[in-house]
Short mmCIF file of C-alpha atoms and ligand atoms in Angstrom, two decimals:
data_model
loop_
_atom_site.label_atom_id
_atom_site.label_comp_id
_atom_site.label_asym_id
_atom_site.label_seq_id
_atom_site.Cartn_x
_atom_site.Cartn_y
_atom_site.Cartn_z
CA UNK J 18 0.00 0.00 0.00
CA UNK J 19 2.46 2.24 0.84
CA UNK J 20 4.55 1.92 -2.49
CA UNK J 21 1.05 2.12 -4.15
CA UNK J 22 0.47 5.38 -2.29
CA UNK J 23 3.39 7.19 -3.23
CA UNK J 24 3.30 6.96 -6.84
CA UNK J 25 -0.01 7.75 -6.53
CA UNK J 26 -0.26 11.48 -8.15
CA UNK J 27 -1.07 13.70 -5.41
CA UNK J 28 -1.87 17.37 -5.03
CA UNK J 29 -1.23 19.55 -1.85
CA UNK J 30 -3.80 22.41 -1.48
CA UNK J 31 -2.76 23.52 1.93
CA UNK J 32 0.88 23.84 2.45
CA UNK J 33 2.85 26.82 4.36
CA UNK J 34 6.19 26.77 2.79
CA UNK J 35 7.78 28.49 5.85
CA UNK J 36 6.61 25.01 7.68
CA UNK J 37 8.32 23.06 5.44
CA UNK J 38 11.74 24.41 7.14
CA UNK J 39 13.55 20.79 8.01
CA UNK J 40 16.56 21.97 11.42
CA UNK J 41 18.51 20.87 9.05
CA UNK J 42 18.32 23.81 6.77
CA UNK J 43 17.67 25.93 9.49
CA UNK J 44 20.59 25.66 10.68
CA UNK J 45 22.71 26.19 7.24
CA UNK J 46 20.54 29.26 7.04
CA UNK J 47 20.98 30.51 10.48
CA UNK J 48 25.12 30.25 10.05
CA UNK J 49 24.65 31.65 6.55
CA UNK J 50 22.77 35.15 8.07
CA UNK J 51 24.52 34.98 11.44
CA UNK J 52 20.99 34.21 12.99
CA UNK J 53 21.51 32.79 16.57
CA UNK J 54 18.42 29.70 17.25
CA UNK J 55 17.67 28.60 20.93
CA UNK J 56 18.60 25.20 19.83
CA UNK J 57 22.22 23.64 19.89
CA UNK J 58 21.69 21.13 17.59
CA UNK J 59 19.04 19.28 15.35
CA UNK J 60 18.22 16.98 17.52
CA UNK J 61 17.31 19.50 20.18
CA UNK J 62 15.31 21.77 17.51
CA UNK J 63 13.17 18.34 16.55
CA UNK J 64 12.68 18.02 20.47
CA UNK J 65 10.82 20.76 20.46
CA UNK J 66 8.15 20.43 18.21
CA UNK J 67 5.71 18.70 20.92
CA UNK J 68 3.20 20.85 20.96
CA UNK J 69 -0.16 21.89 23.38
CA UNK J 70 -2.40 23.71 20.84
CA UNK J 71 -2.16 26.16 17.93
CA UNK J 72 -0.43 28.85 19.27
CA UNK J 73 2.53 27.09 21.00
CA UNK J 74 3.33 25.69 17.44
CA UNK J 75 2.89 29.47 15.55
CA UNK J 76 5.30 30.46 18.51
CA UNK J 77 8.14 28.08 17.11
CA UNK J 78 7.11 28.55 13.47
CA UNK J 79 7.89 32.10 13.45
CA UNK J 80 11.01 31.97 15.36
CA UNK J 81 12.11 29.16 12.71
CA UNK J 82 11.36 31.43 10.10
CA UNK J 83 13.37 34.39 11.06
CA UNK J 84 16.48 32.66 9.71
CA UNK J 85 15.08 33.50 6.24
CA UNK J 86 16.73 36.76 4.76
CA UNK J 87 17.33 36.61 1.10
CA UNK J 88 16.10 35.40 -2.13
CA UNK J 89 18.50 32.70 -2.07
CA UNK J 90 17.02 31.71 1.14
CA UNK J 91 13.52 31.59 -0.34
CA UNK J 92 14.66 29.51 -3.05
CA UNK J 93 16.45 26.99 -0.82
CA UNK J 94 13.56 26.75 1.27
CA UNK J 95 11.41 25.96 -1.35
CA UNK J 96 13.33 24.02 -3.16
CA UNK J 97 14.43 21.67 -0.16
CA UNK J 98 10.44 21.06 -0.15
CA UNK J 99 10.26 20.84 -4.04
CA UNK J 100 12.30 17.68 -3.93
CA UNK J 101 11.24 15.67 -0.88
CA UNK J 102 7.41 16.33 -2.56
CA UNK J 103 8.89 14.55 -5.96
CA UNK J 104 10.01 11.84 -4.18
CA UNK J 105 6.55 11.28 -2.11
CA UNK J 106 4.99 11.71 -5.71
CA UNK J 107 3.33 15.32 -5.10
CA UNK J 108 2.75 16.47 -9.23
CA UNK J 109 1.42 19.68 -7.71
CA UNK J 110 1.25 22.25 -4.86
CA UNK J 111 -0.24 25.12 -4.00
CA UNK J 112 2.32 27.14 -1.27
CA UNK J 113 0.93 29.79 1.07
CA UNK J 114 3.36 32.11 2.14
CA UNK J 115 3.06 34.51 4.81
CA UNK J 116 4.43 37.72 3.90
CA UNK J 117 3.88 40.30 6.95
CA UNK J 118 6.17 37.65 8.97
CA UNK J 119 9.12 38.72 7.09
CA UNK J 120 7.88 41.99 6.30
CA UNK J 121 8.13 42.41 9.88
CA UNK J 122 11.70 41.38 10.15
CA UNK J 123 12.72 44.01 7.80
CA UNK J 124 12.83 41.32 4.65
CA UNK J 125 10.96 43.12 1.98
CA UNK J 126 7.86 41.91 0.22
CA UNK J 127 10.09 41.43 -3.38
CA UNK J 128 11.99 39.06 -1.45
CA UNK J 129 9.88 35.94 -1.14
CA UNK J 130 7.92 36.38 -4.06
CA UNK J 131 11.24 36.53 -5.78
CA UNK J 132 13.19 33.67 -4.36
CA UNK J 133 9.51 31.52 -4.16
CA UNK J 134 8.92 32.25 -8.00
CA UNK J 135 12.35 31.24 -9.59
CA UNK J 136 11.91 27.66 -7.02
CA UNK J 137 8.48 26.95 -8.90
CA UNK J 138 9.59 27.76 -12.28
CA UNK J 139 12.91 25.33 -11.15
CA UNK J 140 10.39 22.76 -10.25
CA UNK J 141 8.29 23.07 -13.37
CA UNK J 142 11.35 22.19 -15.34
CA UNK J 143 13.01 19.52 -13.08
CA UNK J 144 10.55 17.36 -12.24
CA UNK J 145 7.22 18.63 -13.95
CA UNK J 146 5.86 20.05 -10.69
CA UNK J 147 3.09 22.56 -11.12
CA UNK J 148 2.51 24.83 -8.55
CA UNK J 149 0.63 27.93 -7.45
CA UNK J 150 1.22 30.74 -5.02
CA UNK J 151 -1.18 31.53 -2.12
CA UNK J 152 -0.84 35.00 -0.26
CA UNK J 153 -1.67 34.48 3.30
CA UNK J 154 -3.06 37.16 6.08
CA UNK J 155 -2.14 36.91 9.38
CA UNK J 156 -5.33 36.76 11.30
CA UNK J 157 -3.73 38.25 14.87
CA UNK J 158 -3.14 41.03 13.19
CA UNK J 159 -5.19 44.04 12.07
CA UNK J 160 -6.98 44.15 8.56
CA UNK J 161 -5.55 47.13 8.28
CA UNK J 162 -2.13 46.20 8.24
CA UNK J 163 -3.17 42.66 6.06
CA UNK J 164 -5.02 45.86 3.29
CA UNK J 165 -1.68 47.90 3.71
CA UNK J 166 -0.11 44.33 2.20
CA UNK J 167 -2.76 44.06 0.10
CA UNK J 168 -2.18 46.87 -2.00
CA UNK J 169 1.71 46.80 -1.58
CA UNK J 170 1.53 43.49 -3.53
CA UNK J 171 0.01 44.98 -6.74
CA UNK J 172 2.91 44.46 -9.00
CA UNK J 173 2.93 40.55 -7.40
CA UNK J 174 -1.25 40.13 -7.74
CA UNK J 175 -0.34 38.74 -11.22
CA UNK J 176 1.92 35.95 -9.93
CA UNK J 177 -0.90 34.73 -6.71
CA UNK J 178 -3.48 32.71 -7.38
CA UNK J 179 -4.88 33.37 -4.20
CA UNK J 180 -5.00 35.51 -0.94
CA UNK J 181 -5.63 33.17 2.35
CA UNK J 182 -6.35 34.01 6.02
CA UNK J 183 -4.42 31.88 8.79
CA UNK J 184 -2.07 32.15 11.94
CA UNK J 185 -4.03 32.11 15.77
CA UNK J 186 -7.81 31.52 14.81
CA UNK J 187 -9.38 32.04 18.42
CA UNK J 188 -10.58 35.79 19.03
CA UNK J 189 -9.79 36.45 15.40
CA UNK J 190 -12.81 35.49 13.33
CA UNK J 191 -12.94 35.93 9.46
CA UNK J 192 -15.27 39.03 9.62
CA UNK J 193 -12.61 40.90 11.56
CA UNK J 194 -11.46 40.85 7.28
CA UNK J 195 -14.58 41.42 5.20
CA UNK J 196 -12.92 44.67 3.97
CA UNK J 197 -10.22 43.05 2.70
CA UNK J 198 -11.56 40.55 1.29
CA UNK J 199 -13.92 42.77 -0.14
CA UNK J 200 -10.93 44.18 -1.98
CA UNK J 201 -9.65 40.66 -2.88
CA UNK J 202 -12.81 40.00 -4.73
CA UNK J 203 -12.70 43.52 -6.13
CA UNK J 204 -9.38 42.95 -7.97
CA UNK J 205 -10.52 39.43 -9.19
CA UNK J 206 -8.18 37.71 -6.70
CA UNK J 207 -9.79 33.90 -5.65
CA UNK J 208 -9.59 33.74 -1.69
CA UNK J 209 -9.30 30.73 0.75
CA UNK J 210 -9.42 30.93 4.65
CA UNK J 211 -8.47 28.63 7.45
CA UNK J 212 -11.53 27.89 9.57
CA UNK J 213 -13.03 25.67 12.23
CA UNK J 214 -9.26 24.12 12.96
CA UNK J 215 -9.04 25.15 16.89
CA UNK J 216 -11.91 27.66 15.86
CA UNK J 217 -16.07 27.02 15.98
CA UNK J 218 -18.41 26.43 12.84
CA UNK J 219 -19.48 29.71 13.12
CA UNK J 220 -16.36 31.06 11.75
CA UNK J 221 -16.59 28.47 8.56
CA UNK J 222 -19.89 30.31 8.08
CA UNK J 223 -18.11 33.45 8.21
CA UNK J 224 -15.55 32.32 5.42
CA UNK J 225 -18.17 31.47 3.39
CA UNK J 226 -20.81 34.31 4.31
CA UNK J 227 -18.68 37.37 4.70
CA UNK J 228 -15.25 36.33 3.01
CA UNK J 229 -16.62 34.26 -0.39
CA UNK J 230 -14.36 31.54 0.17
CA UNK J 231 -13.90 28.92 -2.46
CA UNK J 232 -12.03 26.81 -0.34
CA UNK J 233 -11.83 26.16 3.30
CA UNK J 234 -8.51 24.77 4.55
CA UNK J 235 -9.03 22.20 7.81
CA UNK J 236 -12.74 23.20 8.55
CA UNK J 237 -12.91 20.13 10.78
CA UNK J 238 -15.08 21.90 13.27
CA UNK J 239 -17.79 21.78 10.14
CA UNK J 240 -19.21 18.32 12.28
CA UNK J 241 -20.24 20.48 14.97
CA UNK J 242 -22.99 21.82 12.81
CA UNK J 243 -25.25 19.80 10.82
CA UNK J 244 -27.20 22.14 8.96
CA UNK J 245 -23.14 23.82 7.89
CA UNK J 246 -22.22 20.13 7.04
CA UNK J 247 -25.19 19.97 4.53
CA UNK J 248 -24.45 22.92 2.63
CA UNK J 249 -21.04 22.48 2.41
CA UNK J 250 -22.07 18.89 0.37
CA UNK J 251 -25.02 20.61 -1.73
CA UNK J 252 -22.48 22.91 -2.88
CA UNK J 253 -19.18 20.79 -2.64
CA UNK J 254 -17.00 23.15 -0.75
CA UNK J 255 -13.47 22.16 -0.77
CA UNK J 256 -12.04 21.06 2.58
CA UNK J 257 -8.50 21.02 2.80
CA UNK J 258 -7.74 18.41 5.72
CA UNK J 259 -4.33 18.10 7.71
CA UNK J 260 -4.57 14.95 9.57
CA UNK J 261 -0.98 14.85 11.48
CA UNK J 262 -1.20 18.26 11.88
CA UNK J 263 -4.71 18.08 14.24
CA UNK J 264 -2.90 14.75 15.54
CA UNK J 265 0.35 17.06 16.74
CA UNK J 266 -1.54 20.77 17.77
CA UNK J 267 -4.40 18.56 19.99
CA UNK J 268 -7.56 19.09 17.50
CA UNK J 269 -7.74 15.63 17.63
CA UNK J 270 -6.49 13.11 20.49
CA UNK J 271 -5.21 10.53 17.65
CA UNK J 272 -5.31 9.48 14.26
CA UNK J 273 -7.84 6.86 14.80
CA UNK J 274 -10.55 9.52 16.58
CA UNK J 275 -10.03 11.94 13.21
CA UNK J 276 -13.07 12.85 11.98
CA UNK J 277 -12.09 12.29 8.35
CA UNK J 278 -13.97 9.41 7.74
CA UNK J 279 -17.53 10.54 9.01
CA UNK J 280 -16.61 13.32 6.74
CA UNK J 281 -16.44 11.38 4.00
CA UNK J 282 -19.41 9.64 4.95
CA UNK J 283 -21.53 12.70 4.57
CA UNK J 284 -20.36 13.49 1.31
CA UNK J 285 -17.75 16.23 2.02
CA UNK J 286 -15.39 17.58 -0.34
CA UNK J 287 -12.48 16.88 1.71
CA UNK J 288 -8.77 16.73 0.40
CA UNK J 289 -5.55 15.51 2.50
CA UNK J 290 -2.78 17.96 2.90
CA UNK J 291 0.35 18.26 5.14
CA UNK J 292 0.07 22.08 6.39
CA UNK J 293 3.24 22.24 8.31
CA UNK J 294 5.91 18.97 7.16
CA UNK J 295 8.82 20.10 8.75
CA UNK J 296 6.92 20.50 12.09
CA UNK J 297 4.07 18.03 12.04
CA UNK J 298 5.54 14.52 11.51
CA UNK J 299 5.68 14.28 7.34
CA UNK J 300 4.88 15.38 4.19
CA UNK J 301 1.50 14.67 1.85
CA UNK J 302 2.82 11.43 1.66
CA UNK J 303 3.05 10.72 5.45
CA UNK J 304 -0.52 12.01 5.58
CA UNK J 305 -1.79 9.27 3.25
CA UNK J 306 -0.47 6.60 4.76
CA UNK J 307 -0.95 7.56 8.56
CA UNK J 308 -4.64 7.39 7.21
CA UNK J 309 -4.11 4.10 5.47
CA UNK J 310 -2.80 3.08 9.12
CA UNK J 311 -6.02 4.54 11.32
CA UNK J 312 -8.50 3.66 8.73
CA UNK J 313 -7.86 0.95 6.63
CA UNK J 314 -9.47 2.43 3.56
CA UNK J 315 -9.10 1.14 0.48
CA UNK J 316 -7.40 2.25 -2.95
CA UNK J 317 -10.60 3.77 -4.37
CA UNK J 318 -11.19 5.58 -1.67
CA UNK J 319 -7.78 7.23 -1.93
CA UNK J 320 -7.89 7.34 -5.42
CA UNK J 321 -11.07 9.70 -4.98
CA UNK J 322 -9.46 11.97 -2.38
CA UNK J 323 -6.57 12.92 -5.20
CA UNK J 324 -9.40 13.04 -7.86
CA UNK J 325 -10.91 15.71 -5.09
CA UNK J 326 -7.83 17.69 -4.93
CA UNK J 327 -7.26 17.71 -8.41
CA UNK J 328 -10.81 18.99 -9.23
CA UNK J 329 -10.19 21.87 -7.28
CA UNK J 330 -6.87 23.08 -7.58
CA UNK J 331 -5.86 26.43 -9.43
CA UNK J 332 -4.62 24.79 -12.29
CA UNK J 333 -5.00 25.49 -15.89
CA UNK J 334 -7.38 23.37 -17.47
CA UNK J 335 -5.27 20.70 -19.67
CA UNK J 336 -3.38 20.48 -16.56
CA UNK J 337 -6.24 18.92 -14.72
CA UNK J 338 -7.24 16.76 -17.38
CA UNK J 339 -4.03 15.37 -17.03
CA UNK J 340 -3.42 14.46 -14.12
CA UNK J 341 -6.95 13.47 -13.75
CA UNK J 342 -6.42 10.81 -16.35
CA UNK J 343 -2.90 10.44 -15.20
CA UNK J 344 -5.03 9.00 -11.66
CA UNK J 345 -7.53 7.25 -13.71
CA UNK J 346 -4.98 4.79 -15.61
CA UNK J 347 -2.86 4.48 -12.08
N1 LIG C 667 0.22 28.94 9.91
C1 LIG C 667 0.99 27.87 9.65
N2 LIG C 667 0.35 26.75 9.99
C2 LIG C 667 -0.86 27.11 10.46
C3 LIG C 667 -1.98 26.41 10.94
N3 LIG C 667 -2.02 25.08 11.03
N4 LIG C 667 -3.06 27.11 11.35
C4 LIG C 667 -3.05 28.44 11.29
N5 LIG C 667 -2.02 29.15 10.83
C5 LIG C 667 -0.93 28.49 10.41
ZN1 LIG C 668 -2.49 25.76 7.62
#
């Protein structure tokens, strides 16, 4: 199964590329930039990834990520996740990138989407990896700030395929950005939110309600709400689903109490994604088969959670009908 599963073509939807910093690159970036970590070797750094909830994990994440400075950086980074995704047979991924982070560390805005862009045209051409760039918003900050970015990527709104809202969901519900949304939609831009991960339904509604959503990324905390669950069949709203991830930040007490199959059950458009690798225990791969583990499901039903993420990926069209039949004959 688990040979099976790899060179099965998957699709991420729901990856942060500033998760998918391995120590080990952390620390050739930290001596590159004369960054100084809290951890004295790899080891340690791994050690400490056990965390309590979402925050104590965003707490880590951004410290990691403050060994990023340059282009070359971004392009490492990505490419370091480029290649492990090859070799778990990932044929596309859409990256979310969270630009106030650096922006906030003095690295300007032309930096990531520089060093990001020349990794996924590198990828293209090495090993026939598609890809597509999401521009997150970090919810624990104010919408004013996540317009101010807005607007300061205009030359970049080409080269996105999406704006997304994530970082500490509690006490920051997706109304607290209709506005710039609002604007989003406005310049044509597609939008996607994390909501319901430590968050209630409500704020799912919210995505959908205030924010026009066409995806929601985890939106486990759908279950709590049967009347949500039913229209996010009717009108088959893409869930993008991070098993190890609710495993690791307590959204779930294990693998085999994840709610992914009763989702399935009831007809959900859900989709299996990594979120955070580097942090969380594995890749896209790693997610498959810790659900082949916890579930025993079998290859069709696999087969149709790839066929979901390819369906609703930003992809050009003869792109999807590839892969699609690329799964088909598999
Ligand atoms: N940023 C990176 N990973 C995240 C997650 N799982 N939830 C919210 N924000 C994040
Ligand atoms: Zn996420």
């Amino acid at each position: 199964m688990k040979t099976w599963l790899r060179d099965l073509p998957k699709v991420e939807l729901h990856l942060h590329i500033e998760g998918s910093l391995e120590p080990e690159l952390m620390f050739t970036l930290a001596e590159r930039n004369g960054v100084s970590l809290p951890y004295a070797t790899v080891d340690e750094a791994r050690a400490a990834y056990d965390f309590k909830d979402l925050q104590s994990f965003l707490d880590l994440y951004y410290q990691g990520m403050g060994v990023l400075h340059t282009e070359q950086d971004f392009f490492d980074l990505a490419m370091d996740y480029f290649s492990r995704a090859a070799a778990e047979g990932v044929v596309h991924v859409e990256l979310s990138f969270d630009p106030q982070a650096h922006m906030s560390r003095g690295v300007a805005l032309s930096v990531p989407f520089a060093g990001l862009e020349r990794a996924m045209r590198e990828a293209e051409n090495r090993w026939d990896m598609t890809s597509a760039l999401i521009m997150s918003f970090l919810r624990d900050r104010s919408a004013d700030e996540a317009m101010a970015v807005l607007e300061q990527a205009a030359p970049y709104h080409a080269q996105i395929a999406a704006v997304g809202l994530d970082s500490a969901e509690l006490g920051n519900p997706p109304s607290k950005f209709a506005a710039v949304f609002e604007r989003a939609k406005a310049l044509g831009l597609p939008r996607v939110a994390h909501a319901g991960e430590e968050g209630p339904a409500t704020y799912i509604l919210e995505a959908l309600d205030v924010l026009d959503v066409c995806r929601i990324d985890h939106g486990v905390a759908c279950l709590q709400d049967e009347a949500l669950v039913a229209r996010l069949r009717d009108v088959q709203m893409p869930l993008t689903v991070c098993p190890l991830s609710n495993v690791r930040l307590k959204v779930v007490e294990t693998m085999t109490a994840h709610p992914l199959p009763a989702m399935l059950d009831k007809g959900l458009k859900v989709t299996i994604n990594s979120d955070d690798p580097a942090y969380f225990g594995g890749g896209v791969l790693d997610n498959f088969i810790a659900c082949a583990d916890a579930f025993d499901w079998d290859r069709e039903t696999f087969k149709a959670l790839a066929a979901n993420a390819i369906d609703v990926a930003f992809m050009p069209e003869p792109r999807r009908a590839e892969l699609q039949q690329r799964l088909a004959s598999g």
